[in-house]
Short mmCIF file of C-alpha atoms and ligand atoms in Angstrom, two decimals:
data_model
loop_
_atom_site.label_atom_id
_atom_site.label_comp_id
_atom_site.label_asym_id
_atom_site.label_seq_id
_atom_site.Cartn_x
_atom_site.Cartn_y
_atom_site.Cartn_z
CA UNK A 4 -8.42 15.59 7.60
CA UNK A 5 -5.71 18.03 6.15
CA UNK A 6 -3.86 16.78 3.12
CA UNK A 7 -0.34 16.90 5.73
CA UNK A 8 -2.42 13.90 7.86
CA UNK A 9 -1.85 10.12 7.63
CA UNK A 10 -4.42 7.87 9.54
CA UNK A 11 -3.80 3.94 9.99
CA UNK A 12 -5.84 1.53 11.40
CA UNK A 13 -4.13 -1.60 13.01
CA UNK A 14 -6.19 -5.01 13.04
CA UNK A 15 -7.09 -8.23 11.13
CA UNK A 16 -10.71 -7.14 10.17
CA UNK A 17 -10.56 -5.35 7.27
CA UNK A 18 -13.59 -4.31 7.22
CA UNK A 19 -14.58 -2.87 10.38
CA UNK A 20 -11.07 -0.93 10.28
CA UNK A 21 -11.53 0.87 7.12
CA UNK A 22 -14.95 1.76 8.96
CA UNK A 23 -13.78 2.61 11.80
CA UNK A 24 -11.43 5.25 10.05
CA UNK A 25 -14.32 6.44 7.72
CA UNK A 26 -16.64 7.23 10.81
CA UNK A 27 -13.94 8.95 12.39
CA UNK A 28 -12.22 10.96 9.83
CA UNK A 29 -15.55 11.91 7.92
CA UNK A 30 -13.27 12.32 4.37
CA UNK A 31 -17.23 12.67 2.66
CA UNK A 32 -17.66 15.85 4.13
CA UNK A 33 -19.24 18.24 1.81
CA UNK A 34 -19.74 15.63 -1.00
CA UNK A 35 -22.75 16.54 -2.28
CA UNK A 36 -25.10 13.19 -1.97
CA UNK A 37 -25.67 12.67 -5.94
CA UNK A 38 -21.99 12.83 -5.98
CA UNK A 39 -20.58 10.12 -8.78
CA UNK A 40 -17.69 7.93 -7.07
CA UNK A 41 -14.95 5.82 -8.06
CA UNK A 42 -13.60 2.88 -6.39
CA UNK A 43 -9.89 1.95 -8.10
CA UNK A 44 -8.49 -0.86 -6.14
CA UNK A 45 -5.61 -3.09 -7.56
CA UNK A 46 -6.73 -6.04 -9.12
CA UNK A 47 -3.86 -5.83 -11.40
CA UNK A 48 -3.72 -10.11 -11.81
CA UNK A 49 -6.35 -12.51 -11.05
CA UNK A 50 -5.27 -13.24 -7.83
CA UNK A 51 -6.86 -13.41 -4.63
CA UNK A 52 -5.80 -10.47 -1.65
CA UNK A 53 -3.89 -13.75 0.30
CA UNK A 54 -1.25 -14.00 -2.24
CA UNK A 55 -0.24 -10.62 -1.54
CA UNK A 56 -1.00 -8.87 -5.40
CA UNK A 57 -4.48 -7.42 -5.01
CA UNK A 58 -6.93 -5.15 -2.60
CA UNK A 59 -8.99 -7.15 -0.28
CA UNK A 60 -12.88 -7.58 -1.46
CA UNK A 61 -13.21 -6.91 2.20
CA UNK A 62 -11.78 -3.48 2.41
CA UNK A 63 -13.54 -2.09 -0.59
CA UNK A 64 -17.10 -3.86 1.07
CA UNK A 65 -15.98 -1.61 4.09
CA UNK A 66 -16.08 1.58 2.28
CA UNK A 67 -19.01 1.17 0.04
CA UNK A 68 -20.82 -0.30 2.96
CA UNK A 69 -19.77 2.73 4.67
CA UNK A 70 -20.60 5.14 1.65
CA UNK A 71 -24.28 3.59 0.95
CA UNK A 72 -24.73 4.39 4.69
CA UNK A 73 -24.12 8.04 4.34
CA UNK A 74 -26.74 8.13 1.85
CA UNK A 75 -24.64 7.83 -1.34
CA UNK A 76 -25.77 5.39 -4.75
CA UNK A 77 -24.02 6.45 -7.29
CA UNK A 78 -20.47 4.42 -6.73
CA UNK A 79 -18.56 2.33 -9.54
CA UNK A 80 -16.03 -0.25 -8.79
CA UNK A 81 -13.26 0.38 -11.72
CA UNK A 82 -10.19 -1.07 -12.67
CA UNK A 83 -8.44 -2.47 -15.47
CA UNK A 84 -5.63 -5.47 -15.11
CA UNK A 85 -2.24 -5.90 -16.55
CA UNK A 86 -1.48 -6.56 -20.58
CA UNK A 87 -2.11 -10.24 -21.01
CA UNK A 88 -5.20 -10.71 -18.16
CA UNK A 89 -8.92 -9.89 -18.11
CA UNK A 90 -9.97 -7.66 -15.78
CA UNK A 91 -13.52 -9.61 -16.29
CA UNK A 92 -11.64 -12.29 -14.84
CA UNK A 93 -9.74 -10.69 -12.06
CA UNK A 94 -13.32 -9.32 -10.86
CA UNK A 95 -14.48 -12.83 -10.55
CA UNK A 96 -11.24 -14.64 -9.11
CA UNK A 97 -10.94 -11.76 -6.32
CA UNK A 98 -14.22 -11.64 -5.30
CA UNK A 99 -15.55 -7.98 -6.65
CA UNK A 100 -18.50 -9.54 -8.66
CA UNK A 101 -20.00 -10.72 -5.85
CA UNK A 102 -19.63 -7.74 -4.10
CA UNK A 103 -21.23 -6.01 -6.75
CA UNK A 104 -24.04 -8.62 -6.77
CA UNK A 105 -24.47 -7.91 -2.55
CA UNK A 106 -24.24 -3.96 -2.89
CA UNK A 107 -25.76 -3.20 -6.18
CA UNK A 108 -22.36 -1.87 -7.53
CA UNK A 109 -21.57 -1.93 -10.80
CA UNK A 110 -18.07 -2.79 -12.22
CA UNK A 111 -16.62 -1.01 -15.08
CA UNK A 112 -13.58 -3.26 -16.93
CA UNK A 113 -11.84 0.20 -17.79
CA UNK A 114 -9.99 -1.46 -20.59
CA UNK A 115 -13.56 -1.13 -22.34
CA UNK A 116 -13.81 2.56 -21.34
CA UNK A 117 -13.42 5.42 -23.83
CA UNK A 118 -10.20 7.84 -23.43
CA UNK A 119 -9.21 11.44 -22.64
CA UNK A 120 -6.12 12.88 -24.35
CA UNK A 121 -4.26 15.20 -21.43
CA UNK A 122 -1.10 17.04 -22.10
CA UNK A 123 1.06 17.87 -18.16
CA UNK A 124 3.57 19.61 -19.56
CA UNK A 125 5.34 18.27 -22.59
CA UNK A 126 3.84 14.90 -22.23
CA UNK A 127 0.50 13.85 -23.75
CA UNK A 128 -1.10 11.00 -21.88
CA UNK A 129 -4.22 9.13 -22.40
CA UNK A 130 -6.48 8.52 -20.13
CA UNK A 131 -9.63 6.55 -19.45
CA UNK A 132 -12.13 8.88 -19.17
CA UNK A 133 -14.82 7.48 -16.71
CA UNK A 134 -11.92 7.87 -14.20
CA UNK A 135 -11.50 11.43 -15.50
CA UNK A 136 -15.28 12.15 -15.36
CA UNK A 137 -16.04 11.26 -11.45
CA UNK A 138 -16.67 13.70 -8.77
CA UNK A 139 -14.59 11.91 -6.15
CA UNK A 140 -12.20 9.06 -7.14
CA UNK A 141 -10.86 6.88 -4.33
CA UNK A 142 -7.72 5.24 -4.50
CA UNK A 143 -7.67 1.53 -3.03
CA UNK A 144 -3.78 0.44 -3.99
CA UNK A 145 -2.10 -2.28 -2.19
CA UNK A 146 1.30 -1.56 -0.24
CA UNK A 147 3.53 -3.91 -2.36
CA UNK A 148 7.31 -4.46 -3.57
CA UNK A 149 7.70 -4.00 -7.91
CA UNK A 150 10.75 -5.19 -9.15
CA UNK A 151 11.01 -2.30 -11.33
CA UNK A 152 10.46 0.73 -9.48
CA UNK A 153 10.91 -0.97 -6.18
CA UNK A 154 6.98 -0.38 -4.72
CA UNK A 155 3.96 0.18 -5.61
CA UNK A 156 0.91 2.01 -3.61
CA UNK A 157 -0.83 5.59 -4.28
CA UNK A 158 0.77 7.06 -7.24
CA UNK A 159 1.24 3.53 -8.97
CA UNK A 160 -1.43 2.17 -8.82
CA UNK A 161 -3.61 4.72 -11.13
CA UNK A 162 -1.90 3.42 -14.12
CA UNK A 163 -4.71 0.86 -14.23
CA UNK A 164 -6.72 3.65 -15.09
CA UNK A 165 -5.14 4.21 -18.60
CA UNK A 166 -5.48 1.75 -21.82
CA UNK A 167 -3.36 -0.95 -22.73
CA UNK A 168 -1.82 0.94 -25.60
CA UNK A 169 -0.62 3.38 -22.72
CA UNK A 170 0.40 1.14 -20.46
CA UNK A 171 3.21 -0.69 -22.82
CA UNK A 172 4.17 3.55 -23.64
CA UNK A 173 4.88 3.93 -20.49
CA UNK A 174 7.73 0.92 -20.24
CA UNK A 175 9.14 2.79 -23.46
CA UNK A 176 9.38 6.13 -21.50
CA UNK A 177 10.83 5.37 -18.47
CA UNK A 178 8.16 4.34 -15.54
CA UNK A 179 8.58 6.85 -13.71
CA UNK A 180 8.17 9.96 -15.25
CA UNK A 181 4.91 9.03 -17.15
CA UNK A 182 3.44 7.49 -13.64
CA UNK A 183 3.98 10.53 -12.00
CA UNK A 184 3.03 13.08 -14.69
CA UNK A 185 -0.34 10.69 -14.61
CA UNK A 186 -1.04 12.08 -11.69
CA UNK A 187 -0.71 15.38 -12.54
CA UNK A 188 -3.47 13.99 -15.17
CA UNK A 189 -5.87 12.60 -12.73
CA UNK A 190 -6.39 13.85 -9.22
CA UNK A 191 -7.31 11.11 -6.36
CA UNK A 192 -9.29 12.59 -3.88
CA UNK A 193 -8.77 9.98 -0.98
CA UNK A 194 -6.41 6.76 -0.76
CA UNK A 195 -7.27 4.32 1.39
CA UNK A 196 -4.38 1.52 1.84
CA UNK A 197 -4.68 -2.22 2.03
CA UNK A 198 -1.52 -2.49 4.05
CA UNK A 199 -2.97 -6.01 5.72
CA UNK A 200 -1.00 -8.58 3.01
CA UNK A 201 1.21 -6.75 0.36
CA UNK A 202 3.79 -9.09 -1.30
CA UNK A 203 7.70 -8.03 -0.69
CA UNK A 204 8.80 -8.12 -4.16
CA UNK A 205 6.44 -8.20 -6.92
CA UNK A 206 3.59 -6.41 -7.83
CA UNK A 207 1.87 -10.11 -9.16
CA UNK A 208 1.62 -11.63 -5.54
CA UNK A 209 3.82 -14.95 -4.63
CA UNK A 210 5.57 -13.89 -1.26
CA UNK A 211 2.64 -12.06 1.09
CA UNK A 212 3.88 -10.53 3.76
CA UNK A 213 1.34 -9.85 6.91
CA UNK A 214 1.51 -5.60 7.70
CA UNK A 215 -1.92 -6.04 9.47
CA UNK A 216 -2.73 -2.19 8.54
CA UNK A 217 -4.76 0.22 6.56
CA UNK A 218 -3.32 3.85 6.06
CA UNK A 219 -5.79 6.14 5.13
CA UNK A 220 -4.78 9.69 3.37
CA UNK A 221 -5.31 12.65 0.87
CA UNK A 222 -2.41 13.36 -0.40
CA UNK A 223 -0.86 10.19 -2.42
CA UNK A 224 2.63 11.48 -2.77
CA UNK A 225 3.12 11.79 1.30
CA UNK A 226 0.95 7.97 1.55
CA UNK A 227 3.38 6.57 -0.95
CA UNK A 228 6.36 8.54 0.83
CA UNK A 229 5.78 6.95 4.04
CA UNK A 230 4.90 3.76 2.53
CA UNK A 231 8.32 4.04 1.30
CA UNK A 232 9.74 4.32 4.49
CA UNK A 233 7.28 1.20 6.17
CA UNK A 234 8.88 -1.00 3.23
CA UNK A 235 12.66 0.08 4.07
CA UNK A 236 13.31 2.34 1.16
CA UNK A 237 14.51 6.18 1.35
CA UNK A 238 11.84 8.54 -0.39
CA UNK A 239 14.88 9.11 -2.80
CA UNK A 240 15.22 5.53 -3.85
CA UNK A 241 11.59 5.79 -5.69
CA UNK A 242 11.76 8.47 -8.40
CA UNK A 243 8.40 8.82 -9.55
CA UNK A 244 7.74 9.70 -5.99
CA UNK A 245 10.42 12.66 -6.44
CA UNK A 246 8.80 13.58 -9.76
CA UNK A 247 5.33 13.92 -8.74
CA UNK A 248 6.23 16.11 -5.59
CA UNK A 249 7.86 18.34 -8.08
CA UNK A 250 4.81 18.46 -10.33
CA UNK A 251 2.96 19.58 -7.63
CA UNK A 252 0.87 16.49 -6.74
CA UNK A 253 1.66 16.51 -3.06
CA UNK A 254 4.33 16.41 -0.50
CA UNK A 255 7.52 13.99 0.45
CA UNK A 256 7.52 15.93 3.89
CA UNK A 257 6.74 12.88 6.03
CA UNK A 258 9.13 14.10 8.84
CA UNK A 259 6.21 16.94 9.61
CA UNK A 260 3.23 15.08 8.51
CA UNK A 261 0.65 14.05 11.58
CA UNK A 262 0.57 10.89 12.00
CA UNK A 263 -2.78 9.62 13.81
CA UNK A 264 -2.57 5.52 15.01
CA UNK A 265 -5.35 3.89 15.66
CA UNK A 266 -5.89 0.06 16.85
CA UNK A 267 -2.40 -0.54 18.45
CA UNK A 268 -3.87 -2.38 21.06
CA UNK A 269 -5.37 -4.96 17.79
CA UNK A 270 -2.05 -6.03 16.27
CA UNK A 271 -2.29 -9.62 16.33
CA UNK A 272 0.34 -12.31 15.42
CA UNK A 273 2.04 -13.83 12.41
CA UNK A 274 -0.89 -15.76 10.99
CA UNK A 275 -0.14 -16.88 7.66
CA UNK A 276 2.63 -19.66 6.18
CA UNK A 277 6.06 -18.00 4.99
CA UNK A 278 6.66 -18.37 1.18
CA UNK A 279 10.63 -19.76 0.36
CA UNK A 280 11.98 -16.29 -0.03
CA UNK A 281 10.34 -14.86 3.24
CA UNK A 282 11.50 -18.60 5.29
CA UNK A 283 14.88 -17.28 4.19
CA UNK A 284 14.96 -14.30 5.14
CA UNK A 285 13.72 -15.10 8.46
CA UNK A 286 16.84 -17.04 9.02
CA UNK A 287 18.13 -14.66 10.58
CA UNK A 288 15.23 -14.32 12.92
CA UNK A 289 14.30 -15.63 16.43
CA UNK A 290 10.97 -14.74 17.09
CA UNK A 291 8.58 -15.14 20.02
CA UNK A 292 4.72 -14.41 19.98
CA UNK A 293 5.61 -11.41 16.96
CA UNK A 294 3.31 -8.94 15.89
CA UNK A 295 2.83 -9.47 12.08
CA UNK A 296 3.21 -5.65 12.02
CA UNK A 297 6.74 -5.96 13.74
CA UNK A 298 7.29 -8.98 11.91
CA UNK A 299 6.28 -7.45 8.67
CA UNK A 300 8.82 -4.63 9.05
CA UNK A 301 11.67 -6.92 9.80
CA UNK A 302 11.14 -8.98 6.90
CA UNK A 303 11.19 -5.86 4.47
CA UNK A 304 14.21 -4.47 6.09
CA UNK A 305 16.22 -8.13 5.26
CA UNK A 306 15.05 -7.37 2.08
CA UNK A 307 16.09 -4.29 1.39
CA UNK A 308 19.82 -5.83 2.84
CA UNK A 309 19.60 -8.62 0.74
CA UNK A 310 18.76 -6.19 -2.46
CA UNK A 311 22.00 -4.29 -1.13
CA UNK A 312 24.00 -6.91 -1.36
CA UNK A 313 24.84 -6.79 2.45
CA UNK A 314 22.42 -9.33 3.89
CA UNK A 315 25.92 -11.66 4.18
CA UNK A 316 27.78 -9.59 6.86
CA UNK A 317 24.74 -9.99 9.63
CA UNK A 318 25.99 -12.42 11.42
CA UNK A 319 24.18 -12.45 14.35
CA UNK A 320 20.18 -13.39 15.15
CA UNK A 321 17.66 -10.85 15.53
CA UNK A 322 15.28 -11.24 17.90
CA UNK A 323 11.55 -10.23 18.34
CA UNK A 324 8.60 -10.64 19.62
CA UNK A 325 6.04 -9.95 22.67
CA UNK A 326 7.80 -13.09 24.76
CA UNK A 327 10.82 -11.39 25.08
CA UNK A 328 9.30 -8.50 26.65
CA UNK A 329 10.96 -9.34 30.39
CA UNK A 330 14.13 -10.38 29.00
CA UNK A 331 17.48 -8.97 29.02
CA UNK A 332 19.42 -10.96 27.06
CA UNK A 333 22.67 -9.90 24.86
CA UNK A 334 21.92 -9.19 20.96
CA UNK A 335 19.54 -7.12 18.89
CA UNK A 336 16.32 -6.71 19.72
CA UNK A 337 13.40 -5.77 17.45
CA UNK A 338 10.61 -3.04 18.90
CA UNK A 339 9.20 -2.02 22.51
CA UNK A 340 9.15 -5.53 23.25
CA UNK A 341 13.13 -6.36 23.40
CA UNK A 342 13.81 -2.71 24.99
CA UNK A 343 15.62 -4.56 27.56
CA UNK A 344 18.32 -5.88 25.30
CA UNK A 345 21.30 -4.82 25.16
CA UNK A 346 20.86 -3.80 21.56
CA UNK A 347 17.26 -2.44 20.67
CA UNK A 348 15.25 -0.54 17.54
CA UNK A 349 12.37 0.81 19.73
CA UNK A 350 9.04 1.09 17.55
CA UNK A 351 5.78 -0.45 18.31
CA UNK A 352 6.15 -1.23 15.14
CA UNK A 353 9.38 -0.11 14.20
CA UNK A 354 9.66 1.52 10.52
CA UNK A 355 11.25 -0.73 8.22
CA UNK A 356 13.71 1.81 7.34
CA UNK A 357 14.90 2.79 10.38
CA UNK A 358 16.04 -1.39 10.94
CA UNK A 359 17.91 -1.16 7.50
CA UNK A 360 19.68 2.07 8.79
CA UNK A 361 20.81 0.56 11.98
CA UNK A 362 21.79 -2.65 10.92
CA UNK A 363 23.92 -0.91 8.02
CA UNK A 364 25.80 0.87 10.52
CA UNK A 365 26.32 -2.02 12.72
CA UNK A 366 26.74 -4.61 10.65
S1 SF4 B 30 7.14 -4.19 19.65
FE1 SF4 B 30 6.05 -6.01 20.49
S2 SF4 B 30 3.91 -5.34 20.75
FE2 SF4 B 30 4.95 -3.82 19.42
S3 SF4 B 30 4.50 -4.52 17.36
FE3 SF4 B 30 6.47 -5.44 17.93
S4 SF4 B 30 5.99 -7.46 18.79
FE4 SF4 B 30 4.10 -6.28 18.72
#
């Protein structure tokens, strides 16, 4: 895999997905087998993966599962939660010490790890230094809204790699900059997705939303670029996206990426319950037999309206789902399945971004 290629995996089984794209994209290749390797998911709360704030135990049993197949020991699970909760804790509530128990992995609380100074340009950062010291360091974030810098995936998520002390800095310094200088600091070599339940708004879980996908990549800037664009946003609305391309760190050039989809054939329907805020939203909806993936999109896109202020001039329902596939009826239709309608945003799933364009025009 090139660093200009995105992979994702469509499904509900976390697990065999993320193997699926492991066996097929081979990202190992040419790690030596004594190779040290770090496995940063987001367990940034004590939450479990269903309320939409942290990586799914499942995923990260996928790639170690995967890894000790391929002959390689020598992986840590590391991570270190948000000011106020124990990470101790958050490997308990969300299932990682049990996976450590089943694999023979140990977990590393990095709030207890020893630091690196770095200096990127005219910043000095700290840093923890296990995450500093592994051969090959991969990135398990969770494709999530953040109420302050809108979402949260690659590039984010690696501030749970730096101490509290560091983490408070960074609110005093503006977010964005310091996140993207970070990593400048500390290079991931692969980042692997959990796009199955992210929440819409906030990075501490409350209103999951079902995206059914894992999105597999090496270069975070053009994963967290196209995230962007799944969650409704314009690569320019996220600035420490903008930063870190400039740095160097990777590319916003999703328009010329290659996109590889696998698992189209998997995407299921909406399983879970809809919070308040997502019941709302969906308002606005008529849906049939919807993929979650569709479903998903359409949610973020009212969203991103709402967060406009413009959510108040759609008057009209929007409709989707696989039932309507034979009809022709007169409105908006939502993906491949309502092509017939008189008014359609053709995807299979459609990008969240390209609903918030159209309906901005229209509406
Ligand atoms: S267009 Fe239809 S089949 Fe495709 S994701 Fe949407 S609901 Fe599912």
């Amino acid at each position: 895999m090139q660093k200009n290629e995105i992979a994702v995996n469509y499904g509900k089984d976390a697990k065999k997905m993320v193997k699926e794209l492991l066996a097929e994209l081979k990202m190992e290749k040419g790690l030596k087998k004594d190779a040290s390797i770090g496995l940063k998911p987001n367990l940034v709360v004590s939450k479990k993966a269903s309320s939409g704030a942290t990586t799914s135990p499942e995923i990260v049993e996928g790639v170690i599962e995967y890894l000790q197949e391929q002959g390689y020991s020598n992986i840590t699970i590391m991570e270190s939660s948000w000011i106020g909760d124990s990470t101790t804790k958050a490997f308990k509530v969300c299932g990682y010490e049990e996976i450590s128990k089943k694999y023979n992995v140990p977990l590393l609380d990095l709030k207890k790890d020893k630091t690196k100074t770095i200096k990127i340009k005219e910043l000095t950062l700290e840093v923890c230094a296990s995450v500093h010291e592994v051969d090959f360091l991969i990135n398990l974030p969770v494709l999530k809204g953040h109420c302050q810098t809108r979402m949260t995936c690659a590039l984010k998520n690696m501030k749970g790699c730096i101490p509290d002390n560091e983490k408070r800095r960074y609110h005093t310094i503006g977010l964005h900059k310091p996140i993207a200088y970070l990593n400048k600091a500390l290079k991931q070599d692969l980042t692997i997705v959990d796009g199955m339940m992210g929440d819409l708004t906030f990075e501490e879980g409350g209103t999951p939303v079902e995206m059914e996908r894992i999105i597999i990549g090496k270069d975070p800037v053009l994963i967290d670029s196209y995230v962007a664009e799944l969650m409704g946003y314009s690569i320019e609305d996220v600035d420490y996206i903008n930063i870190a391309a400039e740095l160097g760190v990777g590319s916003t050039d999703v328009a010329n990426a290659i996109i590889t989809e696998y698992g189209k054939e998997n995407k299921n329907t909406i399983g879970i319950k809809d919070s308040n805020k997502v019941s709302r939203l969906a308002k606005h909806v008529v849906q049939k037999d919807a993929c979650s993936a569709c479903y998903g999109s359409l949610i973020h896109a009212l969203q991103r309206l709402e967060d406009k202020g413009k959510l108040g001039r759609l008057k009209e329902k929007i409709y989707i789902g696989q039932a309507f596939q034979k009809e022709s009826l007169e409105g908006l239709g939502i993906g491949l399945c309502t092509k017939e309608f008189s008014n359609n945003i053709m995807g299979c799933p459609p990008k969240a971004k390209d609903i918030v364009k159209y309906l901005e025009e229209k509406i």
